[in-house]
């Protein structure tokens, strides 16, 4: 198992239980005490965990905490891939789409290589680069200007001016968190304003959010659930959360590759 994979396993366990012990991780992952401690050091430097004697605990996020793009890229990899396979089915040739900045929308952009005659608008340099990987002559990519945030979004008056005159068939919105009272949120006030402008340009608004985002609340609400046409997540949210969401928005649960493999083994 690669270090990045081990660290994702450790993060998943901390999200589930709130804390881990080095001795338990050594037994579970079959590696040395020193290897686990190095993994925890990496996660602590990224701000994902707080190290304590003999293990680590969850780093309790504030509503303004904003992890960087690289830190978020290492999280929930299987879930993001599964969500974006479903989201890619929403993109039709000859349409105009919008993609907010974020690691999930970046994953989606990499899955759209084969869509013909596509116009895409984004406030993310990384998403724009991913959309242009194959240099298709039938593709137009529009990158808004703006000031870059820690999560690599371009925000502010320049981005707002570009977005407020647009009309897009579908907008794919990545979010920092989602919760019953707060809706879909971000920890950055300027990014919240820019993402609201992108959402308002949508003929159809699709939110992409893995289950780790549930019950996470950023300082700024982007949209409420009644403004969302489709929410694509994985099957991780608790049953009560799924029922609550399903009563308010069209909800699609994406099965990870691992889930699919388990299902195929069932006679």
PDB file of C-alpha atoms in Angstrom:
ATOM      1  CA  UNK A   1       0.000   0.000   0.000  1.00  0.00           C
ATOM      2  CA  UNK A   2       1.360   3.417  -0.969  1.00  0.00           C
ATOM      3  CA  UNK A   3       1.869   6.124   1.646  1.00  0.00           C
ATOM      4  CA  UNK A   4      -0.950   8.208   0.170  1.00  0.00           C
ATOM      5  CA  UNK A   5      -3.325   5.252   0.384  1.00  0.00           C
ATOM      6  CA  UNK A   6      -2.334   4.545   3.994  1.00  0.00           C
ATOM      7  CA  UNK A   7      -2.924   8.167   4.910  1.00  0.00           C
ATOM      8  CA  UNK A   8      -6.399   8.072   3.355  1.00  0.00           C
ATOM      9  CA  UNK A   9      -7.211   4.942   5.412  1.00  0.00           C
ATOM     10  CA  UNK A  10      -6.005   6.722   8.549  1.00  0.00           C
ATOM     11  CA  UNK A  11      -8.108   9.798   7.754  1.00  0.00           C
ATOM     12  CA  UNK A  12     -11.187   7.661   7.112  1.00  0.00           C
ATOM     13  CA  UNK A  13     -10.766   5.981  10.493  1.00  0.00           C
ATOM     14  CA  UNK A  14     -10.331   9.321  12.279  1.00  0.00           C
ATOM     15  CA  UNK A  15     -13.449  10.711  10.574  1.00  0.00           C
ATOM     16  CA  UNK A  16     -15.370   7.606  11.657  1.00  0.00           C
ATOM     17  CA  UNK A  17     -14.185   7.364  15.275  1.00  0.00           C
ATOM     18  CA  UNK A  18     -12.623  10.740  16.049  1.00  0.00           C
ATOM     19  CA  UNK A  19      -9.205   9.328  17.002  1.00  0.00           C
ATOM     20  CA  UNK A  20      -6.666   6.588  16.233  1.00  0.00           C
ATOM     21  CA  UNK A  21      -3.845   4.863  18.116  1.00  0.00           C
ATOM     22  CA  UNK A  22      -0.504   4.099  16.507  1.00  0.00           C
ATOM     23  CA  UNK A  23      -0.542   0.515  17.821  1.00  0.00           C
ATOM     24  CA  UNK A  24      -3.946  -0.181  16.239  1.00  0.00           C
ATOM     25  CA  UNK A  25      -2.836   1.228  12.886  1.00  0.00           C
ATOM     26  CA  UNK A  26       0.355  -0.852  12.943  1.00  0.00           C
ATOM     27  CA  UNK A  27      -1.713  -4.013  13.401  1.00  0.00           C
ATOM     28  CA  UNK A  28      -4.328  -3.032  10.820  1.00  0.00           C
ATOM     29  CA  UNK A  29      -1.979  -1.844   8.068  1.00  0.00           C
ATOM     30  CA  UNK A  30       0.902  -4.263   8.647  1.00  0.00           C
ATOM     31  CA  UNK A  31       3.637  -1.619   8.714  1.00  0.00           C
ATOM     32  CA  UNK A  32       6.112  -0.405  11.306  1.00  0.00           C
ATOM     33  CA  UNK A  33       5.471   1.962  14.178  1.00  0.00           C
ATOM     34  CA  UNK A  34       7.838   4.476  12.539  1.00  0.00           C
ATOM     35  CA  UNK A  35       5.941   4.345   9.223  1.00  0.00           C
ATOM     36  CA  UNK A  36       2.650   5.164  10.945  1.00  0.00           C
ATOM     37  CA  UNK A  37       4.250   8.021  12.858  1.00  0.00           C
ATOM     38  CA  UNK A  38       5.612   9.456   9.613  1.00  0.00           C
ATOM     39  CA  UNK A  39       2.122   9.224   8.079  1.00  0.00           C
ATOM     40  CA  UNK A  40       0.658  11.072  11.060  1.00  0.00           C
ATOM     41  CA  UNK A  41       3.366  13.724  10.738  1.00  0.00           C
ATOM     42  CA  UNK A  42       2.348  14.285   7.099  1.00  0.00           C
ATOM     43  CA  UNK A  43      -1.346  14.527   8.007  1.00  0.00           C
ATOM     44  CA  UNK A  44      -0.596  16.890  10.901  1.00  0.00           C
ATOM     45  CA  UNK A  45       1.507  19.194   8.676  1.00  0.00           C
ATOM     46  CA  UNK A  46      -1.428  19.362   6.249  1.00  0.00           C
ATOM     47  CA  UNK A  47      -3.739  20.289   9.118  1.00  0.00           C
ATOM     48  CA  UNK A  48      -5.886  17.167   8.715  1.00  0.00           C
ATOM     49  CA  UNK A  49      -5.212  15.751  12.219  1.00  0.00           C
ATOM     50  CA  UNK A  50      -3.906  16.800  15.607  1.00  0.00           C
ATOM     51  CA  UNK A  51      -1.129  14.552  16.929  1.00  0.00           C
ATOM     52  CA  UNK A  52      -1.481  13.381  20.522  1.00  0.00           C
ATOM     53  CA  UNK A  53       0.539  10.986  22.665  1.00  0.00           C
ATOM     54  CA  UNK A  54       0.288   7.530  21.053  1.00  0.00           C
ATOM     55  CA  UNK A  55      -1.886   8.559  18.111  1.00  0.00           C
ATOM     56  CA  UNK A  56      -3.932  11.363  16.568  1.00  0.00           C
ATOM     57  CA  UNK A  57      -7.337  12.995  16.790  1.00  0.00           C
ATOM     58  CA  UNK A  58      -9.560  14.849  14.357  1.00  0.00           C
ATOM     59  CA  UNK A  59      -8.577  18.440  13.685  1.00  0.00           C
ATOM     60  CA  UNK A  60     -11.828  20.186  14.510  1.00  0.00           C
ATOM     61  CA  UNK A  61     -12.379  22.616  11.672  1.00  0.00           C
ATOM     62  CA  UNK A  62     -13.575  26.174  12.097  1.00  0.00           C
ATOM     63  CA  UNK A  63     -16.057  27.658   9.672  1.00  0.00           C
ATOM     64  CA  UNK A  64     -13.237  29.680   8.062  1.00  0.00           C
ATOM     65  CA  UNK A  65     -10.679  26.858   7.814  1.00  0.00           C
ATOM     66  CA  UNK A  66      -9.704  26.490   4.154  1.00  0.00           C
ATOM     67  CA  UNK A  67      -7.473  23.528   3.177  1.00  0.00           C
ATOM     68  CA  UNK A  68      -5.292  23.984   0.094  1.00  0.00           C
ATOM     69  CA  UNK A  69      -5.927  22.243  -3.221  1.00  0.00           C
ATOM     70  CA  UNK A  70      -3.123  19.691  -2.748  1.00  0.00           C
ATOM     71  CA  UNK A  71      -4.337  18.763   0.739  1.00  0.00           C
ATOM     72  CA  UNK A  72      -7.895  18.200  -0.528  1.00  0.00           C
ATOM     73  CA  UNK A  73      -6.653  16.244  -3.562  1.00  0.00           C
ATOM     74  CA  UNK A  74      -5.521  13.414  -1.299  1.00  0.00           C
ATOM     75  CA  UNK A  75      -8.953  12.936   0.285  1.00  0.00           C
ATOM     76  CA  UNK A  76     -11.830  10.616  -0.678  1.00  0.00           C
ATOM     77  CA  UNK A  77     -10.250   9.582  -3.990  1.00  0.00           C
ATOM     78  CA  UNK A  78     -12.514   6.603  -4.764  1.00  0.00           C
ATOM     79  CA  UNK A  79     -15.611   8.555  -3.848  1.00  0.00           C
ATOM     80  CA  UNK A  80     -14.683  11.511  -6.059  1.00  0.00           C
ATOM     81  CA  UNK A  81     -13.998   9.245  -9.043  1.00  0.00           C
ATOM     82  CA  UNK A  82     -17.332   7.476  -8.583  1.00  0.00           C
ATOM     83  CA  UNK A  83     -19.268  10.731  -8.195  1.00  0.00           C
ATOM     84  CA  UNK A  84     -17.676  12.176 -11.317  1.00  0.00           C
ATOM     85  CA  UNK A  85     -18.390   9.091 -13.422  1.00  0.00           C
ATOM     86  CA  UNK A  86     -22.068   9.724 -12.684  1.00  0.00           C
ATOM     87  CA  UNK A  87     -21.722  13.475 -13.225  1.00  0.00           C
ATOM     88  CA  UNK A  88     -20.049  12.989 -16.615  1.00  0.00           C
ATOM     89  CA  UNK A  89     -23.245  11.328 -17.853  1.00  0.00           C
ATOM     90  CA  UNK A  90     -24.991  14.695 -17.373  1.00  0.00           C
ATOM     91  CA  UNK A  91     -22.760  16.384 -19.983  1.00  0.00           C
ATOM     92  CA  UNK A  92     -24.055  16.326 -23.548  1.00  0.00           C
ATOM     93  CA  UNK A  93     -22.170  17.263 -26.743  1.00  0.00           C
ATOM     94  CA  UNK A  94     -22.799  20.787 -27.938  1.00  0.00           C
ATOM     95  CA  UNK A  95     -23.675  22.223 -24.523  1.00  0.00           C
ATOM     96  CA  UNK A  96     -22.259  25.012 -22.360  1.00  0.00           C
ATOM     97  CA  UNK A  97     -21.298  23.986 -18.832  1.00  0.00           C
ATOM     98  CA  UNK A  98     -19.811  25.621 -15.765  1.00  0.00           C
ATOM     99  CA  UNK A  99     -17.438  24.056 -13.243  1.00  0.00           C
ATOM    100  CA  UNK A 100     -16.542  25.677  -9.956  1.00  0.00           C
ATOM    101  CA  UNK A 101     -13.045  25.409  -8.551  1.00  0.00           C
ATOM    102  CA  UNK A 102     -12.255  22.344  -6.442  1.00  0.00           C
ATOM    103  CA  UNK A 103     -10.741  18.896  -6.455  1.00  0.00           C
ATOM    104  CA  UNK A 104     -14.016  17.120  -7.271  1.00  0.00           C
ATOM    105  CA  UNK A 105     -14.760  19.341 -10.267  1.00  0.00           C
ATOM    106  CA  UNK A 106     -11.121  18.893 -11.329  1.00  0.00           C
ATOM    107  CA  UNK A 107     -11.730  15.139 -11.281  1.00  0.00           C
ATOM    108  CA  UNK A 108     -14.832  15.653 -13.422  1.00  0.00           C
ATOM    109  CA  UNK A 109     -12.927  17.799 -15.934  1.00  0.00           C
ATOM    110  CA  UNK A 110     -10.483  14.924 -16.501  1.00  0.00           C
ATOM    111  CA  UNK A 111     -13.412  12.638 -17.380  1.00  0.00           C
ATOM    112  CA  UNK A 112     -14.805  14.859 -20.153  1.00  0.00           C
ATOM    113  CA  UNK A 113     -12.142  14.274 -22.814  1.00  0.00           C
ATOM    114  CA  UNK A 114     -14.540  12.509 -25.189  1.00  0.00           C
ATOM    115  CA  UNK A 115     -17.394  15.045 -25.091  1.00  0.00           C
ATOM    116  CA  UNK A 116     -17.602  16.806 -28.458  1.00  0.00           C
ATOM    117  CA  UNK A 117     -18.307  20.480 -29.149  1.00  0.00           C
ATOM    118  CA  UNK A 118     -18.181  21.520 -25.502  1.00  0.00           C
ATOM    119  CA  UNK A 119     -18.023  25.036 -24.084  1.00  0.00           C
ATOM    120  CA  UNK A 120     -16.842  25.139 -20.468  1.00  0.00           C
ATOM    121  CA  UNK A 121     -16.603  28.080 -18.059  1.00  0.00           C
ATOM    122  CA  UNK A 122     -14.598  27.814 -14.843  1.00  0.00           C
ATOM    123  CA  UNK A 123     -12.946  29.968 -12.188  1.00  0.00           C
ATOM    124  CA  UNK A 124     -10.126  27.442 -11.708  1.00  0.00           C
ATOM    125  CA  UNK A 125      -6.817  27.384 -13.597  1.00  0.00           C
ATOM    126  CA  UNK A 126      -6.411  23.697 -12.730  1.00  0.00           C
ATOM    127  CA  UNK A 127      -9.861  22.799 -14.053  1.00  0.00           C
ATOM    128  CA  UNK A 128      -9.212  24.809 -17.226  1.00  0.00           C
ATOM    129  CA  UNK A 129      -5.911  22.983 -17.783  1.00  0.00           C
ATOM    130  CA  UNK A 130      -7.601  19.597 -17.306  1.00  0.00           C
ATOM    131  CA  UNK A 131     -10.304  20.498 -19.831  1.00  0.00           C
ATOM    132  CA  UNK A 132      -7.647  21.378 -22.411  1.00  0.00           C
ATOM    133  CA  UNK A 133      -5.457  18.292 -21.933  1.00  0.00           C
ATOM    134  CA  UNK A 134      -6.198  16.879 -25.370  1.00  0.00           C
ATOM    135  CA  UNK A 135      -6.294  20.260 -27.151  1.00  0.00           C
ATOM    136  CA  UNK A 136      -9.591  19.518 -28.917  1.00  0.00           C
ATOM    137  CA  UNK A 137     -10.348  21.949 -31.744  1.00  0.00           C
ATOM    138  CA  UNK A 138     -14.092  21.691 -31.010  1.00  0.00           C
ATOM    139  CA  UNK A 139     -13.736  22.828 -27.386  1.00  0.00           C
ATOM    140  CA  UNK A 140     -13.928  26.323 -25.915  1.00  0.00           C
ATOM    141  CA  UNK A 141     -12.671  26.854 -22.361  1.00  0.00           C
ATOM    142  CA  UNK A 142     -13.409  30.194 -20.689  1.00  0.00           C
ATOM    143  CA  UNK A 143     -11.376  31.030 -17.573  1.00  0.00           C
ATOM    144  CA  UNK A 144     -12.634  33.892 -15.422  1.00  0.00           C
ATOM    145  CA  UNK A 145     -10.117  36.254 -13.954  1.00  0.00           C
ATOM    146  CA  UNK A 146      -9.883  37.007 -10.261  1.00  0.00           C
ATOM    147  CA  UNK A 147      -7.800  36.723  -7.128  1.00  0.00           C
ATOM    148  CA  UNK A 148      -6.626  33.230  -6.221  1.00  0.00           C
ATOM    149  CA  UNK A 149      -7.755  31.662  -2.907  1.00  0.00           C
ATOM    150  CA  UNK A 150      -5.874  28.991  -0.884  1.00  0.00           C
ATOM    151  CA  UNK A 151      -8.056  26.357  -2.603  1.00  0.00           C
ATOM    152  CA  UNK A 152      -7.031  27.694  -6.049  1.00  0.00           C
ATOM    153  CA  UNK A 153     -10.317  29.404  -6.926  1.00  0.00           C
ATOM    154  CA  UNK A 154     -10.345  32.709  -8.803  1.00  0.00           C
ATOM    155  CA  UNK A 155     -12.734  35.063  -7.000  1.00  0.00           C
ATOM    156  CA  UNK A 156     -13.667  38.688  -6.611  1.00  0.00           C
ATOM    157  CA  UNK A 157     -15.094  41.485  -8.805  1.00  0.00           C
ATOM    158  CA  UNK A 158     -13.415  40.358 -12.028  1.00  0.00           C
ATOM    159  CA  UNK A 159     -14.799  36.825 -11.724  1.00  0.00           C
ATOM    160  CA  UNK A 160     -18.246  38.154 -10.758  1.00  0.00           C
ATOM    161  CA  UNK A 161     -18.408  40.479 -13.748  1.00  0.00           C
ATOM    162  CA  UNK A 162     -17.551  37.598 -16.100  1.00  0.00           C
ATOM    163  CA  UNK A 163     -20.122  35.220 -14.603  1.00  0.00           C
ATOM    164  CA  UNK A 164     -23.126  37.533 -14.225  1.00  0.00           C
ATOM    165  CA  UNK A 165     -23.724  37.827 -17.974  1.00  0.00           C
ATOM    166  CA  UNK A 166     -23.575  34.086 -18.722  1.00  0.00           C
ATOM    167  CA  UNK A 167     -26.304  31.485 -19.292  1.00  0.00           C
ATOM    168  CA  UNK A 168     -25.084  27.898 -18.972  1.00  0.00           C
ATOM    169  CA  UNK A 169     -26.917  24.640 -19.603  1.00  0.00           C
ATOM    170  CA  UNK A 170     -25.476  22.849 -16.555  1.00  0.00           C
ATOM    171  CA  UNK A 171     -23.264  24.031 -13.706  1.00  0.00           C
ATOM    172  CA  UNK A 172     -21.309  21.549 -11.567  1.00  0.00           C
ATOM    173  CA  UNK A 173     -20.649  22.928  -8.111  1.00  0.00           C
ATOM    174  CA  UNK A 174     -18.155  21.500  -5.653  1.00  0.00           C
ATOM    175  CA  UNK A 175     -18.679  22.470  -2.012  1.00  0.00           C
ATOM    176  CA  UNK A 176     -16.688  22.517   1.216  1.00  0.00           C
ATOM    177  CA  UNK A 177     -19.596  21.325   3.321  1.00  0.00           C
ATOM    178  CA  UNK A 178     -23.329  20.643   3.417  1.00  0.00           C
ATOM    179  CA  UNK A 179     -25.708  20.576   6.346  1.00  0.00           C
ATOM    180  CA  UNK A 180     -29.429  20.761   7.025  1.00  0.00           C
ATOM    181  CA  UNK A 181     -29.568  24.320   8.298  1.00  0.00           C
ATOM    182  CA  UNK A 182     -26.695  25.846   6.332  1.00  0.00           C
ATOM    183  CA  UNK A 183     -27.136  24.258   2.897  1.00  0.00           C
ATOM    184  CA  UNK A 184     -24.019  24.051   0.683  1.00  0.00           C
ATOM    185  CA  UNK A 185     -21.180  26.127   2.107  1.00  0.00           C
ATOM    186  CA  UNK A 186     -17.609  27.371   1.664  1.00  0.00           C
ATOM    187  CA  UNK A 187     -15.093  28.695   4.226  1.00  0.00           C
ATOM    188  CA  UNK A 188     -14.180  31.660   1.986  1.00  0.00           C
ATOM    189  CA  UNK A 189     -16.562  34.637   1.777  1.00  0.00           C
ATOM    190  CA  UNK A 190     -15.315  35.769  -1.637  1.00  0.00           C
ATOM    191  CA  UNK A 191     -15.531  32.254  -3.046  1.00  0.00           C
ATOM    192  CA  UNK A 192     -19.090  32.009  -1.732  1.00  0.00           C
ATOM    193  CA  UNK A 193     -20.086  35.121  -3.657  1.00  0.00           C
ATOM    194  CA  UNK A 194     -18.371  33.922  -6.844  1.00  0.00           C
ATOM    195  CA  UNK A 195     -19.920  30.461  -6.632  1.00  0.00           C
ATOM    196  CA  UNK A 196     -23.367  31.970  -6.109  1.00  0.00           C
ATOM    197  CA  UNK A 197     -22.924  33.921  -9.346  1.00  0.00           C
ATOM    198  CA  UNK A 198     -21.893  30.713 -11.135  1.00  0.00           C
ATOM    199  CA  UNK A 199     -24.899  28.848  -9.703  1.00  0.00           C
ATOM    200  CA  UNK A 200     -27.247  31.629 -10.828  1.00  0.00           C
ATOM    201  CA  UNK A 201     -25.976  31.207 -14.408  1.00  0.00           C
ATOM    202  CA  UNK A 202     -27.140  27.565 -14.427  1.00  0.00           C
ATOM    203  CA  UNK A 203     -30.090  26.193 -16.311  1.00  0.00           C
ATOM    204  CA  UNK A 204     -29.528  23.062 -14.188  1.00  0.00           C
ATOM    205  CA  UNK A 205     -27.448  23.049 -11.001  1.00  0.00           C
ATOM    206  CA  UNK A 206     -25.634  19.846 -10.009  1.00  0.00           C
ATOM    207  CA  UNK A 207     -23.791  19.687  -6.668  1.00  0.00           C
ATOM    208  CA  UNK A 208     -20.928  17.195  -6.343  1.00  0.00           C
ATOM    209  CA  UNK A 209     -20.098  16.363  -2.716  1.00  0.00           C
ATOM    210  CA  UNK A 210     -18.669  13.217  -1.162  1.00  0.00           C
ATOM    211  CA  UNK A 211     -20.140  12.021   2.121  1.00  0.00           C
ATOM    212  CA  UNK A 212     -17.307  13.477   4.234  1.00  0.00           C
ATOM    213  CA  UNK A 213     -18.813  16.911   3.470  1.00  0.00           C
ATOM    214  CA  UNK A 214     -22.039  16.082   5.340  1.00  0.00           C
ATOM    215  CA  UNK A 215     -22.395  18.063   8.615  1.00  0.00           C
ATOM    216  CA  UNK A 216     -19.428  20.278   7.657  1.00  0.00           C
ATOM    217  CA  UNK A 217     -20.324  23.976   7.711  1.00  0.00           C
ATOM    218  CA  UNK A 218     -18.314  26.808   6.154  1.00  0.00           C
ATOM    219  CA  UNK A 219     -18.902  30.447   6.972  1.00  0.00           C
ATOM    220  CA  UNK A 220     -20.702  31.285   3.707  1.00  0.00           C
ATOM    221  CA  UNK A 221     -23.750  29.562   2.213  1.00  0.00           C
ATOM    222  CA  UNK A 222     -23.500  29.202  -1.564  1.00  0.00           C
ATOM    223  CA  UNK A 223     -26.951  27.725  -2.206  1.00  0.00           C
ATOM    224  CA  UNK A 224     -29.738  26.117  -0.204  1.00  0.00           C
ATOM    225  CA  UNK A 225     -30.876  22.628  -1.136  1.00  0.00           C
ATOM    226  CA  UNK A 226     -34.088  23.879  -2.714  1.00  0.00           C
ATOM    227  CA  UNK A 227     -31.934  25.662  -5.328  1.00  0.00           C
ATOM    228  CA  UNK A 228     -30.158  22.420  -6.322  1.00  0.00           C
ATOM    229  CA  UNK A 229     -31.514  20.302  -9.179  1.00  0.00           C
ATOM    230  CA  UNK A 230     -29.338  17.232  -8.514  1.00  0.00           C
ATOM    231  CA  UNK A 231     -27.004  16.224  -5.693  1.00  0.00           C
ATOM    232  CA  UNK A 232     -24.511  13.468  -6.477  1.00  0.00           C
ATOM    233  CA  UNK A 233     -22.760  11.912  -3.497  1.00  0.00           C
ATOM    234  CA  UNK A 234     -21.522   8.459  -2.471  1.00  0.00           C
ATOM    235  CA  UNK A 235     -23.360   6.025  -0.220  1.00  0.00           C
ATOM    236  CA  UNK A 236     -21.570   7.190   2.928  1.00  0.00           C
ATOM    237  CA  UNK A 237     -24.105   9.628   4.436  1.00  0.00           C
ATOM    238  CA  UNK A 238     -26.156   8.158   7.316  1.00  0.00           C
ATOM    239  CA  UNK A 239     -29.568   6.779   6.395  1.00  0.00           C
ATOM    240  CA  UNK A 240     -31.305   9.677   8.136  1.00  0.00           C
ATOM    241  CA  UNK A 241     -29.287  12.194   6.130  1.00  0.00           C
ATOM    242  CA  UNK A 242     -30.082  10.400   2.881  1.00  0.00           C
ATOM    243  CA  UNK A 243     -33.790  10.464   3.664  1.00  0.00           C
ATOM    244  CA  UNK A 244     -33.679  14.157   4.610  1.00  0.00           C
ATOM    245  CA  UNK A 245     -31.794  15.043   1.425  1.00  0.00           C
ATOM    246  CA  UNK A 246     -33.999  12.851  -0.759  1.00  0.00           C
ATOM    247  CA  UNK A 247     -37.071  14.732   0.455  1.00  0.00           C
ATOM    248  CA  UNK A 248     -35.596  18.036  -0.749  1.00  0.00           C
ATOM    249  CA  UNK A 249     -33.484  17.392  -3.822  1.00  0.00           C
ATOM    250  CA  UNK A 250     -33.025  14.810  -6.541  1.00  0.00           C
ATOM    251  CA  UNK A 251     -30.365  12.573  -5.013  1.00  0.00           C
ATOM    252  CA  UNK A 252     -28.059  10.119  -6.753  1.00  0.00           C
ATOM    253  CA  UNK A 253     -25.693   7.830  -4.825  1.00  0.00           C
ATOM    254  CA  UNK A 254     -22.569   6.815  -6.741  1.00  0.00           C
ATOM    255  CA  UNK A 255     -21.145   3.376  -6.011  1.00  0.00           C
ATOM    256  CA  UNK A 256     -17.349   3.304  -5.680  1.00  0.00           C
ATOM    257  CA  UNK A 257     -15.353   0.807  -7.726  1.00  0.00           C
ATOM    258  CA  UNK A 258     -14.810  -1.166  -4.522  1.00  0.00           C
ATOM    259  CA  UNK A 259     -18.580  -1.311  -3.893  1.00  0.00           C
ATOM    260  CA  UNK A 260     -19.137  -2.481  -7.455  1.00  0.00           C
ATOM    261  CA  UNK A 261     -16.575  -5.248  -7.092  1.00  0.00           C
ATOM    262  CA  UNK A 262     -18.247  -6.485  -3.926  1.00  0.00           C
ATOM    263  CA  UNK A 263     -21.628  -6.512  -5.623  1.00  0.00           C
ATOM    264  CA  UNK A 264     -20.315  -8.539  -8.555  1.00  0.00           C
ATOM    265  CA  UNK A 265     -19.039 -11.204  -6.175  1.00  0.00           C
ATOM    266  CA  UNK A 266     -22.507 -11.754  -4.729  1.00  0.00           C
ATOM    267  CA  UNK A 267     -24.077 -14.842  -6.435  1.00  0.00           C
TER     268      UNK A 267
END
